[in-house]
mmCIF file of C-alpha atoms in Angstrom:
data_model
loop_
_atom_site.group_PDB
_atom_site.id
_atom_site.type_symbol
_atom_site.label_atom_id
_atom_site.label_comp_id
_atom_site.label_asym_id
_atom_site.label_seq_id
_atom_site.Cartn_x
_atom_site.Cartn_y
_atom_site.Cartn_z
ATOM 1 C CA UNK A 1159 -69.023 41.045 3.660
ATOM 2 C CA UNK A 1160 -69.537 40.838 -0.057
ATOM 3 C CA UNK A 1161 -66.787 39.649 -2.305
ATOM 4 C CA UNK A 1162 -66.893 39.524 -6.083
ATOM 5 C CA UNK A 1163 -64.188 39.190 -8.683
ATOM 6 C CA UNK A 1164 -64.659 41.662 -11.481
ATOM 7 C CA UNK A 1165 -68.042 40.616 -12.852
ATOM 8 C CA UNK A 1166 -70.486 42.919 -11.090
ATOM 9 C CA UNK A 1167 -70.071 46.700 -11.100
ATOM 10 C CA UNK A 1168 -69.966 48.480 -7.756
ATOM 11 C CA UNK A 1169 -73.432 49.574 -6.698
ATOM 12 C CA UNK A 1170 -75.143 46.937 -8.835
ATOM 13 C CA UNK A 1171 -78.758 46.400 -7.910
ATOM 14 C CA UNK A 1172 -79.586 43.252 -5.951
ATOM 15 C CA UNK A 1173 -81.195 40.400 -7.847
ATOM 16 C CA UNK A 1174 -85.003 40.562 -8.060
ATOM 17 C CA UNK A 1175 -87.108 38.515 -5.644
ATOM 18 C CA UNK A 1176 -87.343 34.839 -6.498
ATOM 19 C CA UNK A 1177 -90.577 33.397 -7.856
ATOM 20 C CA UNK A 1178 -92.121 30.536 -5.900
ATOM 21 C CA UNK A 1179 -89.743 27.528 -5.933
ATOM 22 C CA UNK A 1180 -91.614 25.506 -8.558
ATOM 23 C CA UNK A 1181 -92.551 28.415 -10.850
ATOM 24 C CA UNK A 1182 -89.327 28.652 -12.866
ATOM 25 C CA UNK A 1183 -87.560 25.390 -12.139
ATOM 26 C CA UNK A 1184 -87.648 23.391 -15.366
ATOM 27 C CA UNK A 1185 -84.133 22.323 -16.416
ATOM 28 C CA UNK A 1186 -83.777 21.553 -20.133
ATOM 29 C CA UNK A 1187 -83.577 17.937 -21.265
ATOM 30 C CA UNK A 1188 -79.848 18.245 -22.074
ATOM 31 C CA UNK A 1189 -78.950 19.428 -18.536
ATOM 32 C CA UNK A 1190 -76.625 17.093 -16.642
ATOM 33 C CA UNK A 1191 -76.382 16.667 -12.884
ATOM 34 C CA UNK A 1192 -73.062 16.799 -11.066
ATOM 35 C CA UNK A 1193 -72.032 13.311 -10.018
ATOM 36 C CA UNK A 1194 -70.131 10.354 -11.423
ATOM 37 C CA UNK A 1195 -68.247 11.468 -14.532
ATOM 38 C CA UNK A 1196 -69.683 15.001 -14.260
ATOM 39 C CA UNK A 1197 -67.449 16.937 -11.864
ATOM 40 C CA UNK A 1198 -68.427 20.087 -10.017
ATOM 41 C CA UNK A 1199 -67.331 23.010 -12.225
ATOM 42 C CA UNK A 1200 -64.755 25.439 -10.841
ATOM 43 C CA UNK A 1201 -66.268 28.554 -9.354
ATOM 44 C CA UNK A 1202 -65.031 31.822 -10.880
ATOM 45 C CA UNK A 1203 -67.196 34.377 -9.028
ATOM 46 C CA UNK A 1204 -68.599 33.987 -5.515
ATOM 47 C CA UNK A 1205 -70.632 36.766 -3.968
ATOM 48 C CA UNK A 1206 -71.119 36.232 -0.248
ATOM 49 C CA UNK A 1207 -74.693 36.388 1.011
ATOM 50 C CA UNK A 1208 -75.744 39.407 3.035
ATOM 51 C CA UNK A 1209 -76.587 38.221 6.551
ATOM 52 C CA UNK A 1210 -79.608 40.375 7.499
ATOM 53 C CA UNK A 1211 -78.716 42.167 10.747
ATOM 54 C CA UNK A 1212 -82.139 41.586 12.306
ATOM 55 C CA UNK A 1213 -81.897 37.840 11.640
ATOM 56 C CA UNK A 1214 -78.328 37.793 12.972
ATOM 57 C CA UNK A 1215 -79.463 39.514 16.203
ATOM 58 C CA UNK A 1216 -82.180 36.877 16.594
ATOM 59 C CA UNK A 1217 -79.462 34.222 16.508
ATOM 60 C CA UNK A 1218 -80.640 32.471 13.329
ATOM 61 C CA UNK A 1219 -77.794 30.603 11.659
ATOM 62 C CA UNK A 1220 -77.184 27.479 9.638
ATOM 63 C CA UNK A 1221 -77.081 26.285 6.062
ATOM 64 C CA UNK A 1222 -79.462 27.165 3.240
ATOM 65 C CA UNK A 1223 -79.450 24.543 0.472
ATOM 66 C CA UNK A 1224 -80.354 25.459 -3.094
ATOM 67 C CA UNK A 1225 -80.376 23.636 -6.383
ATOM 68 C CA UNK A 1226 -79.132 25.672 -9.324
ATOM 69 C CA UNK A 1227 -78.690 25.270 -13.044
ATOM 70 C CA UNK A 1228 -75.416 26.608 -14.406
ATOM 71 C CA UNK A 1229 -76.025 27.778 -17.965
ATOM 72 C CA UNK A 1230 -73.803 27.359 -21.015
ATOM 73 C CA UNK A 1231 -71.893 30.566 -20.171
ATOM 74 C CA UNK A 1232 -71.214 29.463 -16.582
ATOM 75 C CA UNK A 1233 -73.684 31.902 -15.043
ATOM 76 C CA UNK A 1234 -76.589 30.761 -12.883
ATOM 77 C CA UNK A 1235 -79.593 30.335 -15.188
ATOM 78 C CA UNK A 1236 -82.115 29.180 -12.567
ATOM 79 C CA UNK A 1237 -82.163 28.508 -8.847
ATOM 80 C CA UNK A 1238 -84.633 27.154 -6.345
ATOM 81 C CA UNK A 1239 -84.720 26.560 -2.627
ATOM 82 C CA UNK A 1240 -84.256 22.991 -1.349
ATOM 83 C CA UNK A 1241 -83.985 23.694 2.383
ATOM 84 C CA UNK A 1242 -84.106 27.125 3.933
ATOM 85 C CA UNK A 1243 -83.937 29.050 7.160
ATOM 86 C CA UNK A 1244 -86.604 31.641 7.879
ATOM 87 C CA UNK A 1245 -85.239 35.099 7.151
ATOM 88 C CA UNK A 1246 -82.151 33.845 5.289
ATOM 89 C CA UNK A 1247 -83.639 32.173 2.199
ATOM 90 C CA UNK A 1248 -83.822 35.292 0.048
ATOM 91 C CA UNK A 1249 -80.281 36.408 0.938
ATOM 92 C CA UNK A 1250 -78.970 32.980 -0.092
ATOM 93 C CA UNK A 1251 -80.900 32.973 -3.391
ATOM 94 C CA UNK A 1252 -79.786 36.537 -4.202
ATOM 95 C CA UNK A 1253 -76.126 35.640 -3.627
ATOM 96 C CA UNK A 1254 -76.195 32.367 -5.591
ATOM 97 C CA UNK A 1255 -77.788 34.103 -8.602
ATOM 98 C CA UNK A 1256 -74.568 36.148 -8.894
ATOM 99 C CA UNK A 1257 -72.175 33.181 -8.774
ATOM 100 C CA UNK A 1258 -70.323 32.204 -11.955
ATOM 101 C CA UNK A 1259 -68.667 28.885 -12.800
ATOM 102 C CA UNK A 1260 -66.462 27.644 -15.602
ATOM 103 C CA UNK A 1261 -68.715 26.307 -18.378
ATOM 104 C CA UNK A 1262 -69.067 22.517 -18.544
ATOM 105 C CA UNK A 1263 -68.743 20.393 -21.692
ATOM 106 C CA UNK A 1264 -69.741 16.795 -22.292
ATOM 107 C CA UNK A 1265 -68.324 15.165 -25.404
ATOM 108 C CA UNK A 1266 -66.922 18.523 -26.478
ATOM 109 C CA UNK A 1267 -70.344 20.229 -26.374
ATOM 110 C CA UNK A 1268 -71.288 22.802 -23.721
ATOM 111 C CA UNK A 1269 -74.146 21.670 -21.475
ATOM 112 C CA UNK A 1270 -76.135 23.175 -18.622
ATOM 113 C CA UNK A 1271 -75.297 21.611 -15.257
ATOM 114 C CA UNK A 1272 -77.545 21.065 -12.251
ATOM 115 C CA UNK A 1273 -75.774 21.440 -8.897
ATOM 116 C CA UNK A 1274 -76.690 21.486 -5.238
ATOM 117 C CA UNK A 1275 -75.117 24.448 -3.453
ATOM 118 C CA UNK A 1276 -74.956 25.494 0.177
ATOM 119 C CA UNK A 1277 -74.823 28.954 1.697
ATOM 120 C CA UNK A 1278 -73.601 29.103 5.305
ATOM 121 C CA UNK A 1279 -74.782 31.742 7.744
ATOM 122 C CA UNK A 1280 -72.752 31.961 10.951
ATOM 123 C CA UNK A 1281 -73.091 34.678 13.599
#
């Protein structure tokens, strides 16, 4: 099921289809990657991915891995597929685009953060 905490109105339209993975993936120079002193930001909103019924019936399951850039506001600014599962990629990308994190600061200044995220699909 879908679960969201107060950020998306009921009946909101799904996110538009993703462009090809390399088309929009160009993090800004000031973006920092999670690791070392940069901790994973706390997640505020998590929308669960819709598990397409046809794919579920076919028995497809596993983990879709995406890389995302969390913008200055904490919302996902860009996302691209790292490793997918046929039939589940788009559902994972659509869900992750709706996730929201606490904004990250470095030296007191807000910065975009690059993170690797996983979306699990289990029958």
